[in-house]
XYZ file of C-alpha atoms in Angstrom:
201
model
C 3.931 -30.087 -14.064
C 1.124 -30.068 -10.893
C 3.618 -28.626 -9.008
C 4.260 -25.604 -11.356
C 0.643 -24.947 -11.239
C 0.279 -24.850 -7.279
C 3.063 -22.500 -6.870
C 1.206 -19.996 -9.111
C -1.802 -20.391 -6.911
C -1.273 -17.193 -4.982
C -0.604 -15.480 -7.790
C -4.136 -16.654 -9.226
C -5.754 -15.675 -6.037
C -4.226 -11.992 -6.510
C -5.565 -11.727 -9.859
C -9.022 -12.427 -8.452
C -8.748 -9.873 -6.096
C -7.872 -7.344 -9.178
C -11.073 -8.923 -10.639
C -12.727 -7.798 -7.581
C -12.313 -4.433 -7.637
C -14.069 -3.068 -10.092
C -17.749 -4.701 -8.750
C -16.694 -3.611 -5.053
C -16.309 0.256 -6.141
C -19.413 -0.156 -8.523
C -21.655 -1.566 -5.501
C -20.515 1.430 -3.413
C -21.094 4.126 -5.874
C -24.673 2.531 -6.749
C -25.311 1.826 -2.983
C -25.612 -1.944 -3.248
C -24.004 -2.134 0.189
C -24.434 -5.762 0.656
C -22.729 -6.729 -2.470
C -20.045 -4.507 -1.439
C -19.556 -5.699 1.952
C -19.345 -9.413 0.767
C -17.128 -8.945 -2.155
C -14.820 -6.739 0.273
C -14.915 -9.625 2.692
C -14.143 -12.213 -0.381
C -11.371 -9.704 -1.297
C -10.124 -9.330 2.048
C -9.920 -13.158 2.875
C -8.039 -13.862 -0.475
C -5.355 -11.508 0.595
C -5.117 -13.389 3.943
C -5.409 -16.373 1.961
C -2.389 -15.868 -0.843
C -0.209 -14.493 1.765
C -0.569 -17.668 3.725
C 0.134 -20.022 0.775
C 2.995 -17.968 -0.297
C 5.004 -18.156 3.089
C 3.715 -21.393 3.972
C 4.749 -23.455 0.775
C 7.342 -20.977 -0.151
C 5.709 -19.954 -3.331
C 6.659 -16.511 -3.042
C 7.532 -14.969 -6.600
C 8.954 -11.680 -7.799
C 5.704 -10.970 -9.389
C 3.151 -11.727 -6.435
C 5.380 -9.316 -4.589
C 4.577 -6.543 -6.719
C 0.623 -7.695 -7.385
C -0.061 -8.556 -3.837
C 0.648 -4.852 -2.441
C -0.795 -3.354 -5.879
C -3.938 -5.061 -5.742
C -4.547 -3.844 -1.809
C -3.614 -0.216 -2.689
C -5.800 -0.212 -5.439
C -8.852 -1.408 -3.693
C -8.372 1.124 -0.816
C -7.718 4.041 -2.987
C -10.870 3.501 -4.836
C -12.771 2.861 -1.942
C -11.407 5.941 -0.142
C -12.618 8.015 -3.561
C -15.935 6.386 -3.459
C -16.419 6.902 0.480
C -15.637 10.220 0.201
C -17.872 11.078 -2.837
C -20.644 9.329 -1.029
C -19.606 11.816 2.209
C -18.877 8.632 4.483
C -15.050 9.209 4.669
C -13.864 13.093 5.043
C -12.654 14.660 1.942
C -9.592 15.979 3.213
C -8.623 12.483 4.689
C -8.772 11.140 0.978
C -6.618 14.096 -0.197
C -4.116 13.651 2.326
C -4.194 9.506 2.260
C -4.057 9.597 -1.865
C -1.553 12.516 -2.010
C 0.853 10.328 0.259
C 0.504 7.430 -2.014
C 1.268 9.463 -5.094
C 4.543 11.451 -3.385
C 5.694 7.796 -2.248
C 5.302 6.356 -5.879
C 6.479 9.037 -7.641
C 9.351 9.800 -5.373
C 10.699 6.255 -5.586
C 10.527 6.839 -9.514
C 12.646 9.981 -9.407
C 14.806 8.493 -6.883
C 15.530 5.597 -8.868
C 16.040 7.871 -12.174
C 18.124 10.221 -10.604
C 20.102 8.907 -7.920
C 20.161 4.909 -8.124
C 18.282 1.636 -6.808
C 16.379 2.597 -3.916
C 17.307 -0.452 -0.687
C 14.207 0.515 1.300
C 11.285 -1.804 2.653
C 8.034 -0.991 4.132
C 8.132 -0.884 8.011
C 5.731 -0.706 10.769
C 4.405 2.731 10.546
C 3.497 2.277 6.717
C 2.122 -1.259 7.516
C 0.112 -0.002 10.428
C -1.203 3.087 8.010
C -2.300 0.906 5.678
C -4.082 -1.452 8.369
C -5.721 1.735 9.746
C -7.230 2.636 6.439
C -8.267 -1.235 5.862
C -10.249 -0.600 9.391
C -11.777 2.584 8.349
C -13.389 0.938 5.040
C -14.389 -2.097 6.821
C -15.963 0.126 9.418
C -17.698 2.131 7.037
C -19.066 -0.625 4.604
C -20.212 -2.433 8.066
C -22.170 0.573 9.142
C -23.541 0.912 5.539
C -24.551 -2.245 5.367
C -25.812 -3.702 8.763
C -25.815 -1.130 11.481
C -24.404 1.791 13.126
C -20.522 1.443 15.125
C -20.047 3.125 18.293
C -20.410 6.669 17.279
C -16.575 7.313 18.532
C -15.046 4.825 16.744
C -14.876 5.621 13.345
C -13.454 9.186 14.278
C -10.781 7.705 16.383
C -9.756 5.464 13.242
C -9.764 8.440 11.168
C -7.458 10.112 13.602
C -4.906 6.957 12.906
C -5.068 7.160 9.694
C -4.219 10.868 9.670
C -1.407 10.509 12.231
C 0.227 7.233 10.597
C -0.015 8.865 7.069
C 1.717 11.800 8.414
C 4.762 10.079 10.130
C 4.899 7.440 7.096
C 4.995 10.503 4.501
C 7.792 12.321 7.008
C 9.668 8.453 6.890
C 9.820 7.881 3.670
C 10.918 11.378 2.819
C 13.950 11.025 5.289
C 14.931 7.810 4.057
C 14.999 9.260 0.514
C 17.009 12.102 1.911
C 19.306 10.118 3.701
C 19.968 7.428 1.274
C 20.418 10.094 -1.636
C 23.011 11.922 0.521
C 24.567 8.642 1.447
C 24.736 7.592 -2.205
C 25.799 11.131 -3.791
C 28.678 11.090 -1.099
C 30.027 7.638 -2.002
C 29.733 8.280 -5.904
C 31.721 11.705 -4.890
C 34.617 9.417 -3.152
C 34.689 6.887 -6.210
C 35.445 9.942 -8.417
C 37.873 11.533 -6.498
C 39.706 8.330 -6.273
C 39.795 7.767 -9.915
C 41.083 11.323 -10.450
C 43.821 10.656 -7.931
C 44.848 7.696 -9.577
C 44.816 9.160 -12.904
C 46.960 11.878 -11.742
C 49.588 9.055 -10.250
C 49.966 7.071 -13.343
């Protein structure tokens, strides 16, 4: 019984991170920056902890594989929108980053519906984009809470987010097109082979 409970510990930590999203965004919106910083720090540490536990003890579950990146995505998405509203992050960058997320999620759903299962996992450019987004939000919160960061640091990270978002968008689109073409070609061959067999019978 204890083993079953411990196995679900990473998922419980992830659920805690979901609960923290609302207070973090509220603290940013109301300019309670120290509270936002410490809650964001707890969320970041919990993200590392649940991943470490899942990998080290082999406590990975399909639910955890779904919830963990979703929690990260919602936290980053909400943070970008609030910080753009506070004029701390460019609005154009927020539109681009969120447009990319919508394109990826919508594209994956359409692919699944019209073509078939999408056999694709995020690779380094997508993970790097998420990393730069996290660094950007963290730097802005640190700047708002404690002290000014080096003047050129945030603009450089903004450029990194822009470039990796663009490359990730291109990559996902290319993979979808390639896999769709392969799947349709394979389906066409199966239909042709089936018709040939019918003609010979």
